[in-house]
Amino acid sequence: AYADVNFARGAHPAVTVVPALLALGERVKASGRLFIESFVAGYETSGRVGRLVAPSHYQKGFHVTGTVGSFAATAAAGRMLGLTDEQLAVAFGIAATQAAGLKSNFGTMCKPLHAGTASEHGLRAARLAARGFTARGDSLECDQGFASSQSSHLSVDAALGEPPRGWHLRNNLFKYHAACYLTHAPIECAKEIRLKSNFPPERVQKILLRIDSGADKVCNIPHPTTGLEAKFSLRQTVAMALTGVDTANLDSYTEAVTQEPRIKALRDKISIDFKPNWEHSLAEMAIQLDDGTTIEATHDSGIPWPDLKKQRQAIETKFDSLVTPLLGATGARRLHDAIERVDGLIDIGDLARASAKN
């Protein structure tokens, strides 16, 4: 998901919550304020359910955006529909029996499909519960329920405890590269080294990348052959950054770029030292040139930007680059304006309609 990430094991919360709320909100003519309240409910649920089953759920091979994201979308849609506590518990039971997603499908079209199906599952679960459909109200935590069948340890205290900074939402991280988030710190290292040294790629003798061992089973496709595989290849994304390819541009991830000779040559020079129990958002890089010079860089992509003004500018730049090609300059500005005044919208359908191509 080229959107956001949260390391409380909520994966990419917004991508499962927002589509469900836009669809439901347009149908029931929800206000912008209710949309925001429902979004927060979904986002916080993602963090808490994610913490409940972390870390073994992800380590077993489940894709958290698809699984935990189903509960996030359910909570969001349930809040918008005004479900009672009993109805919401049933909705969680309906979501629990649908929640799915496997990490083994990273690098294929199924990976983004997980986000869409999670949104669909949550919306369906809330609407069915509102109409009296039945499911166990304790399906999240019961024996043979979601948590016990998909995690080897339930971290109840972590799930119920107060998150850092009070809310999971305050620990949200935005993505500025159109690849797996675990590639972002290495990309930033490569960009920093390229910026301060400006050497031609042909001078590189070898590259050593140090990163948490968890990345090995997430984004370590050594020889990608498709654009989707490129997004989950540490070597490919580092090579792209070192050769000046725009890693923020969705169109940069193609079959052609995986076969580009300079990029393939750099990929083959990269050694990865997977460090057990490292900070999963941290990367260190050392590049040795043909004259023996070694250039190093370190980056931690898990720290929220302290400069909110600068972050806003980066988000708006990303928005323009993604939306303008689809809606045109006028349409992009119309959608931007609708987002800016979302809390005052009488009908959130105005936002949904602003996002549609004329």
Short mmCIF file of C-alpha atoms in Angstrom, two decimals:
data_model
loop_
_atom_site.label_atom_id
_atom_site.label_comp_id
_atom_site.label_asym_id
_atom_site.label_seq_id
_atom_site.Cartn_x
_atom_site.Cartn_y
_atom_site.Cartn_z
CA ALA A 1 0.00 0.00 0.00
CA TYR A 2 1.53 3.30 -1.12
CA ALA A 3 -0.09 5.11 1.78
CA ASP A 4 0.92 4.76 5.42
CA VAL A 5 2.41 2.31 7.87
CA ASN A 6 2.30 1.76 11.61
CA PHE A 7 4.82 -0.47 13.36
CA ALA A 8 2.36 -1.41 16.13
CA ARG A 9 1.73 -4.39 13.84
CA GLY A 10 -1.17 -2.55 12.27
CA ALA A 11 0.67 -2.62 8.93
CA HIS A 12 -1.13 -0.21 6.57
CA PRO A 13 -4.26 0.82 8.50
CA ALA A 14 -5.66 3.60 6.31
CA VAL A 15 -5.76 1.59 3.11
CA THR A 16 -8.31 -0.83 4.59
CA VAL A 17 -10.35 1.76 6.49
CA VAL A 18 -10.79 4.67 4.07
CA PRO A 19 -12.30 2.76 1.11
CA ALA A 20 -14.88 1.10 3.36
CA LEU A 21 -15.86 4.42 4.89
CA LEU A 22 -16.09 6.24 1.57
CA ALA A 23 -18.38 3.56 0.14
CA LEU A 24 -20.55 3.31 3.25
CA GLY A 25 -20.51 7.04 3.93
CA GLU A 26 -21.75 7.85 0.45
CA ARG A 27 -24.57 5.32 0.87
CA VAL A 28 -25.78 6.56 4.27
CA LYS A 29 -24.85 10.22 3.68
CA ALA A 30 -22.53 10.34 6.69
CA SER A 31 -21.10 13.67 7.76
CA GLY A 32 -17.43 14.49 7.49
CA ARG A 33 -17.18 14.54 11.27
CA LEU A 34 -18.63 11.03 11.53
CA PHE A 35 -16.20 9.93 8.82
CA ILE A 36 -13.27 11.17 10.91
CA GLU A 37 -14.58 9.55 14.11
CA SER A 38 -15.06 6.26 12.28
CA PHE A 39 -11.60 6.48 10.72
CA VAL A 40 -9.99 6.91 14.15
CA ALA A 41 -11.98 3.95 15.51
CA GLY A 42 -10.73 1.77 12.67
CA TYR A 43 -7.14 2.95 12.91
CA GLU A 44 -6.93 2.38 16.66
CA THR A 45 -8.51 -1.06 16.30
CA SER A 46 -5.82 -1.97 13.79
CA GLY A 47 -3.11 -1.11 16.31
CA ARG A 48 -4.73 -2.98 19.19
CA VAL A 49 -5.65 -6.17 17.32
CA GLY A 50 -2.24 -6.06 15.66
CA ARG A 51 -0.54 -5.90 19.05
CA LEU A 52 -2.69 -8.75 20.33
CA VAL A 53 -1.28 -11.22 17.80
CA ALA A 54 2.20 -9.74 17.31
CA PRO A 55 4.83 -10.76 16.54
CA SER A 56 4.12 -14.44 15.83
CA HIS A 57 1.14 -13.75 13.55
CA TYR A 58 3.36 -11.99 11.02
CA GLN A 59 6.23 -14.41 11.56
CA LYS A 60 3.93 -17.33 10.71
CA GLY A 61 3.38 -15.82 7.28
CA PHE A 62 0.15 -13.87 7.63
CA HIS A 63 -0.14 -10.49 5.93
CA VAL A 64 -1.33 -8.16 8.67
CA THR A 65 -2.93 -5.65 6.32
CA GLY A 66 -5.25 -8.37 5.05
CA THR A 67 -5.98 -10.03 8.38
CA VAL A 68 -5.91 -7.34 11.06
CA GLY A 69 -7.09 -4.85 8.46
CA SER A 70 -10.41 -6.71 8.30
CA PHE A 71 -11.06 -5.84 11.96
CA ALA A 72 -10.01 -2.24 11.39
CA ALA A 73 -12.51 -1.86 8.56
CA THR A 74 -15.18 -3.58 10.67
CA ALA A 75 -14.69 -1.20 13.60
CA ALA A 76 -14.76 1.81 11.29
CA ALA A 77 -17.90 0.73 9.46
CA GLY A 78 -19.52 -0.31 12.73
CA ARG A 79 -18.92 3.14 14.19
CA MET A 80 -20.40 4.80 11.13
CA LEU A 81 -23.48 2.57 11.30
CA GLY A 82 -23.89 3.15 15.04
CA LEU A 83 -23.73 -0.53 15.97
CA THR A 84 -24.32 -1.48 19.60
CA ASP A 85 -21.56 -3.19 21.56
CA GLU A 86 -23.28 -6.54 21.01
CA GLN A 87 -23.65 -5.96 17.28
CA LEU A 88 -20.03 -4.88 16.97
CA ALA A 89 -18.86 -8.04 18.75
CA VAL A 90 -20.84 -10.10 16.25
CA ALA A 91 -19.39 -8.03 13.40
CA PHE A 92 -15.92 -8.89 14.67
CA GLY A 93 -16.93 -12.55 14.59
CA ILE A 94 -18.01 -12.22 10.97
CA ALA A 95 -14.75 -10.46 10.14
CA ALA A 96 -12.72 -13.10 11.98
CA THR A 97 -14.00 -15.89 9.78
CA GLN A 98 -13.08 -13.94 6.61
CA ALA A 99 -9.75 -12.35 7.56
CA ALA A 100 -6.98 -13.62 5.31
CA GLY A 101 -3.73 -12.76 3.56
CA LEU A 102 -0.39 -14.53 3.07
CA LYS A 103 3.08 -12.99 2.92
CA SER A 104 4.06 -15.63 0.40
CA ASN A 105 2.14 -13.59 -2.16
CA PHE A 106 4.25 -10.46 -1.70
CA GLY A 107 5.51 -9.33 -5.07
CA THR A 108 2.31 -10.40 -6.85
CA MET A 109 -1.07 -8.78 -7.51
CA CYS A 110 -2.47 -10.62 -4.49
CA LYS A 111 -0.54 -8.41 -2.09
CA PRO A 112 -2.57 -5.24 -2.83
CA LEU A 113 -5.66 -7.43 -3.21
CA HIS A 114 -5.36 -8.23 0.51
CA ALA A 115 -6.00 -4.58 1.36
CA GLY A 116 -9.08 -4.45 -0.82
CA THR A 117 -10.56 -7.66 0.52
CA ALA A 118 -9.94 -6.54 4.11
CA SER A 119 -11.93 -3.38 3.39
CA GLU A 120 -14.65 -5.46 1.75
CA HIS A 121 -14.74 -7.96 4.63
CA GLY A 122 -15.07 -5.23 7.23
CA LEU A 123 -17.84 -3.43 5.40
CA ARG A 124 -19.72 -6.68 4.85
CA ALA A 125 -19.28 -7.75 8.48
CA ALA A 126 -20.67 -4.49 9.88
CA ARG A 127 -23.63 -4.41 7.50
CA LEU A 128 -24.52 -8.05 8.14
CA ALA A 129 -24.33 -7.56 11.91
CA ALA A 130 -26.63 -4.56 11.63
CA ARG A 131 -29.19 -6.80 9.90
CA GLY A 132 -29.09 -9.55 12.52
CA PHE A 133 -26.59 -11.97 10.96
CA THR A 134 -25.03 -14.19 13.63
CA ALA A 135 -21.49 -15.09 14.65
CA ARG A 136 -19.72 -15.73 17.92
CA GLY A 137 -19.13 -12.49 19.74
CA ASP A 138 -15.82 -13.75 21.10
CA SER A 139 -14.40 -15.02 17.80
CA LEU A 140 -11.39 -12.76 18.14
CA GLU A 141 -10.13 -14.33 21.37
CA CYS A 142 -11.96 -17.66 21.87
CA ASP A 143 -10.46 -21.14 21.53
CA GLN A 144 -10.03 -21.89 17.82
CA GLY A 145 -10.81 -18.25 17.13
CA PHE A 146 -8.82 -15.77 15.08
CA ALA A 147 -6.05 -15.01 17.57
CA SER A 148 -5.44 -18.52 18.91
CA SER A 149 -5.43 -20.10 15.45
CA GLN A 150 -3.18 -17.50 13.80
CA SER A 151 -0.78 -16.57 16.60
CA SER A 152 1.28 -18.60 19.05
CA HIS A 153 1.01 -16.01 21.82
CA LEU A 154 -1.69 -13.49 22.72
CA SER A 155 -0.24 -10.20 23.98
CA VAL A 156 -3.33 -9.00 25.83
CA ASP A 157 -1.49 -6.42 27.94
CA ALA A 158 0.10 -4.89 24.86
CA ALA A 159 -3.24 -4.77 23.07
CA LEU A 160 -5.04 -3.06 25.95
CA GLY A 161 -2.16 -0.83 27.06
CA GLU A 162 -1.79 2.80 26.08
CA PRO A 163 0.26 3.14 22.89
CA PRO A 164 3.24 5.50 22.68
CA ARG A 165 2.12 9.13 22.51
CA GLY A 166 -1.39 8.12 23.61
CA TRP A 167 -2.83 7.07 20.25
CA HIS A 168 -1.67 4.67 17.55
CA LEU A 169 -2.61 7.34 15.02
CA ARG A 170 0.07 9.66 16.41
CA ASN A 171 2.70 7.08 15.47
CA ASN A 172 1.59 6.94 11.86
CA LEU A 173 4.32 6.98 9.21
CA PHE A 174 3.80 8.07 5.61
CA LYS A 175 5.37 6.32 2.65
CA TYR A 176 7.44 8.40 0.23
CA HIS A 177 8.77 5.51 -1.86
CA ALA A 178 6.42 3.26 -3.83
CA ALA A 179 7.95 0.06 -2.45
CA CYS A 180 7.77 -2.08 0.68
CA TYR A 181 8.38 0.10 3.74
CA LEU A 182 11.30 -2.06 4.87
CA THR A 183 13.17 -0.91 1.75
CA HIS A 184 12.77 2.75 2.69
CA ALA A 185 15.69 3.05 5.11
CA PRO A 186 18.11 1.40 2.63
CA ILE A 187 16.77 3.65 -0.14
CA GLU A 188 17.41 6.72 2.01
CA CYS A 189 20.95 5.50 2.77
CA ALA A 190 21.60 5.09 -0.95
CA LYS A 191 20.17 8.52 -1.75
CA GLU A 192 22.29 10.16 0.97
CA ILE A 193 25.48 8.51 -0.29
CA ARG A 194 24.71 9.41 -3.89
CA LEU A 195 23.92 13.02 -2.96
CA LYS A 196 27.10 13.65 -0.98
CA SER A 197 29.51 11.75 -3.25
CA ASN A 198 27.97 11.82 -6.74
CA PHE A 199 30.04 8.95 -8.16
CA PRO A 200 29.13 7.00 -11.31
CA PRO A 201 27.70 3.55 -10.51
CA GLU A 202 30.53 1.92 -12.45
CA ARG A 203 32.97 2.94 -9.69
CA VAL A 204 31.20 0.82 -7.08
CA GLN A 205 33.15 -2.27 -6.06
CA LYS A 206 30.86 -3.60 -3.37
CA ILE A 207 27.95 -2.57 -1.18
CA LEU A 208 27.24 -3.87 2.32
CA LEU A 209 23.74 -3.38 3.70
CA ARG A 210 22.90 -4.12 7.34
CA ILE A 211 19.23 -4.49 8.21
CA ASP A 212 16.95 -6.38 10.58
CA SER A 213 16.64 -10.09 9.82
CA GLY A 214 12.86 -9.76 9.56
CA ALA A 215 13.29 -8.17 6.15
CA ASP A 216 14.68 -11.43 4.78
CA LYS A 217 11.21 -12.95 4.48
CA VAL A 218 9.49 -9.75 3.42
CA CYS A 219 11.47 -7.89 0.77
CA ASN A 220 14.46 -9.98 -0.22
CA ILE A 221 13.66 -11.02 -3.78
CA PRO A 222 17.25 -11.13 -5.10
CA HIS A 223 16.56 -11.16 -8.85
CA PRO A 224 13.19 -9.49 -9.52
CA THR A 225 11.74 -9.79 -13.01
CA THR A 226 8.52 -7.77 -12.66
CA GLY A 227 7.61 -4.35 -11.36
CA LEU A 228 5.73 -5.85 -8.43
CA GLU A 229 8.71 -8.01 -7.47
CA ALA A 230 10.94 -4.92 -7.66
CA LYS A 231 8.92 -3.35 -4.84
CA PHE A 232 9.95 -6.25 -2.60
CA SER A 233 13.64 -6.37 -3.48
CA LEU A 234 16.18 -4.65 -1.24
CA ARG A 235 18.87 -4.99 -3.89
CA GLN A 236 16.69 -3.65 -6.69
CA THR A 237 15.44 -0.60 -4.80
CA VAL A 238 18.94 0.29 -3.56
CA ALA A 239 20.30 -0.03 -7.10
CA MET A 240 17.47 2.14 -8.40
CA ALA A 241 18.22 4.84 -5.83
CA LEU A 242 21.96 4.77 -6.58
CA THR A 243 21.33 5.25 -10.31
CA GLY A 244 18.91 8.14 -9.79
CA VAL A 245 15.67 6.33 -10.56
CA ASP A 246 12.71 8.03 -8.87
CA THR A 247 11.65 5.45 -6.27
CA ALA A 248 8.62 7.58 -5.36
CA ASN A 249 7.14 7.19 -8.84
CA LEU A 250 4.81 4.24 -9.35
CA ASP A 251 5.83 4.12 -13.01
CA SER A 252 9.44 3.41 -12.03
CA TYR A 253 8.58 -0.15 -11.05
CA THR A 254 8.47 -2.02 -14.34
CA GLU A 255 9.83 -5.18 -15.88
CA ALA A 256 12.17 -3.03 -17.96
CA VAL A 257 13.84 -1.43 -14.94
CA THR A 258 14.57 -4.85 -13.44
CA GLN A 259 16.52 -5.73 -16.59
CA GLU A 260 18.42 -2.44 -16.92
CA PRO A 261 22.14 -3.43 -17.19
CA ARG A 262 23.51 -0.82 -14.76
CA ILE A 263 20.92 -1.74 -12.15
CA LYS A 264 21.53 -5.48 -12.54
CA ALA A 265 25.28 -4.90 -12.19
CA LEU A 266 24.78 -2.97 -8.94
CA ARG A 267 22.38 -5.58 -7.58
CA ASP A 268 25.06 -8.22 -7.92
CA LYS A 269 27.48 -6.13 -5.84
CA ILE A 270 25.16 -5.88 -2.83
CA SER A 271 25.70 -8.10 0.21
CA ILE A 272 23.09 -8.05 2.95
CA ASP A 273 23.91 -8.68 6.60
CA PHE A 274 20.62 -9.57 8.26
CA LYS A 275 20.92 -8.66 11.95
CA PRO A 276 18.68 -10.55 14.42
CA ASN A 277 16.63 -8.40 16.79
CA TRP A 278 17.61 -5.12 15.16
CA GLU A 279 15.28 -2.16 14.96
CA HIS A 280 13.24 -3.14 11.91
CA SER A 281 13.20 0.40 10.51
CA LEU A 282 16.98 0.90 10.73
CA ALA A 283 19.53 0.42 7.96
CA GLU A 284 23.28 0.92 7.64
CA MET A 285 25.10 1.00 4.33
CA ALA A 286 28.77 1.02 3.33
CA ILE A 287 29.82 1.43 -0.30
CA GLN A 288 33.40 0.76 -1.39
CA LEU A 289 34.61 2.50 -4.56
CA ASP A 290 37.33 1.44 -6.99
CA ASP A 291 39.94 3.65 -5.28
CA GLY A 292 39.35 2.00 -1.91
CA THR A 293 37.21 4.82 -0.53
CA THR A 294 34.33 3.69 1.68
CA ILE A 295 31.24 5.86 2.06
CA GLU A 296 28.73 5.12 4.81
CA ALA A 297 25.22 6.16 5.75
CA THR A 298 22.63 5.27 8.40
CA HIS A 299 18.90 5.90 8.34
CA ASP A 300 15.93 5.05 10.57
CA SER A 301 12.61 5.22 8.71
CA GLY A 302 10.58 4.50 11.85
CA ILE A 303 10.76 7.99 13.33
CA PRO A 304 7.78 10.30 12.61
CA TRP A 305 8.80 13.62 11.08
CA PRO A 306 9.13 16.30 13.78
CA ASP A 307 8.66 19.10 11.23
CA LEU A 308 4.95 18.87 10.40
CA LYS A 309 5.12 21.74 7.92
CA LYS A 310 7.80 19.94 5.94
CA GLN A 311 5.83 16.71 6.15
CA ARG A 312 2.71 18.43 4.85
CA GLN A 313 4.68 19.73 1.86
CA ALA A 314 5.97 16.21 1.16
CA ILE A 315 2.46 14.75 1.36
CA GLU A 316 1.05 17.41 -0.96
CA THR A 317 3.85 16.77 -3.46
CA LYS A 318 3.05 13.05 -3.33
CA PHE A 319 -0.67 13.81 -3.71
CA ASP A 320 -0.09 15.93 -6.80
CA SER A 321 2.19 13.34 -8.40
CA LEU A 322 -0.36 10.55 -7.92
CA VAL A 323 -3.67 12.33 -8.45
CA THR A 324 -3.01 14.87 -11.20
CA PRO A 325 -2.24 12.23 -13.87
CA LEU A 326 -5.61 10.59 -13.07
CA LEU A 327 -7.94 13.54 -12.49
CA GLY A 328 -6.12 16.38 -14.20
CA ALA A 329 -5.03 19.58 -12.47
CA THR A 330 -8.59 20.84 -11.95
CA GLY A 331 -9.86 17.53 -10.61
CA ALA A 332 -6.85 17.15 -8.31
CA ARG A 333 -7.44 20.61 -6.87
CA ARG A 334 -11.14 19.85 -6.36
CA LEU A 335 -10.30 16.66 -4.44
CA HIS A 336 -7.60 18.46 -2.45
CA ASP A 337 -10.09 21.13 -1.41
CA ALA A 338 -12.66 18.51 -0.38
CA ILE A 339 -10.07 16.78 1.81
CA GLU A 340 -9.09 20.10 3.39
CA ARG A 341 -12.66 20.73 4.56
CA VAL A 342 -13.63 17.13 5.29
CA ASP A 343 -14.58 17.84 8.92
CA GLY A 344 -17.21 20.33 7.75
CA LEU A 345 -18.79 18.22 5.00
CA ILE A 346 -22.48 17.51 5.48
CA ASP A 347 -22.26 14.53 3.13
CA ILE A 348 -18.99 12.60 2.84
CA GLY A 349 -20.25 11.52 -0.56
CA ASP A 350 -18.95 14.87 -1.80
CA LEU A 351 -15.44 13.57 -1.11
CA ALA A 352 -16.12 10.25 -2.82
CA ARG A 353 -17.53 12.01 -5.87
CA ALA A 354 -14.58 14.40 -6.00
CA SER A 355 -12.26 11.40 -6.28
CA ALA A 356 -14.03 10.05 -9.37
CA LYS A 357 -12.93 10.74 -12.94
CA ASN A 358 -15.43 12.81 -14.91
#
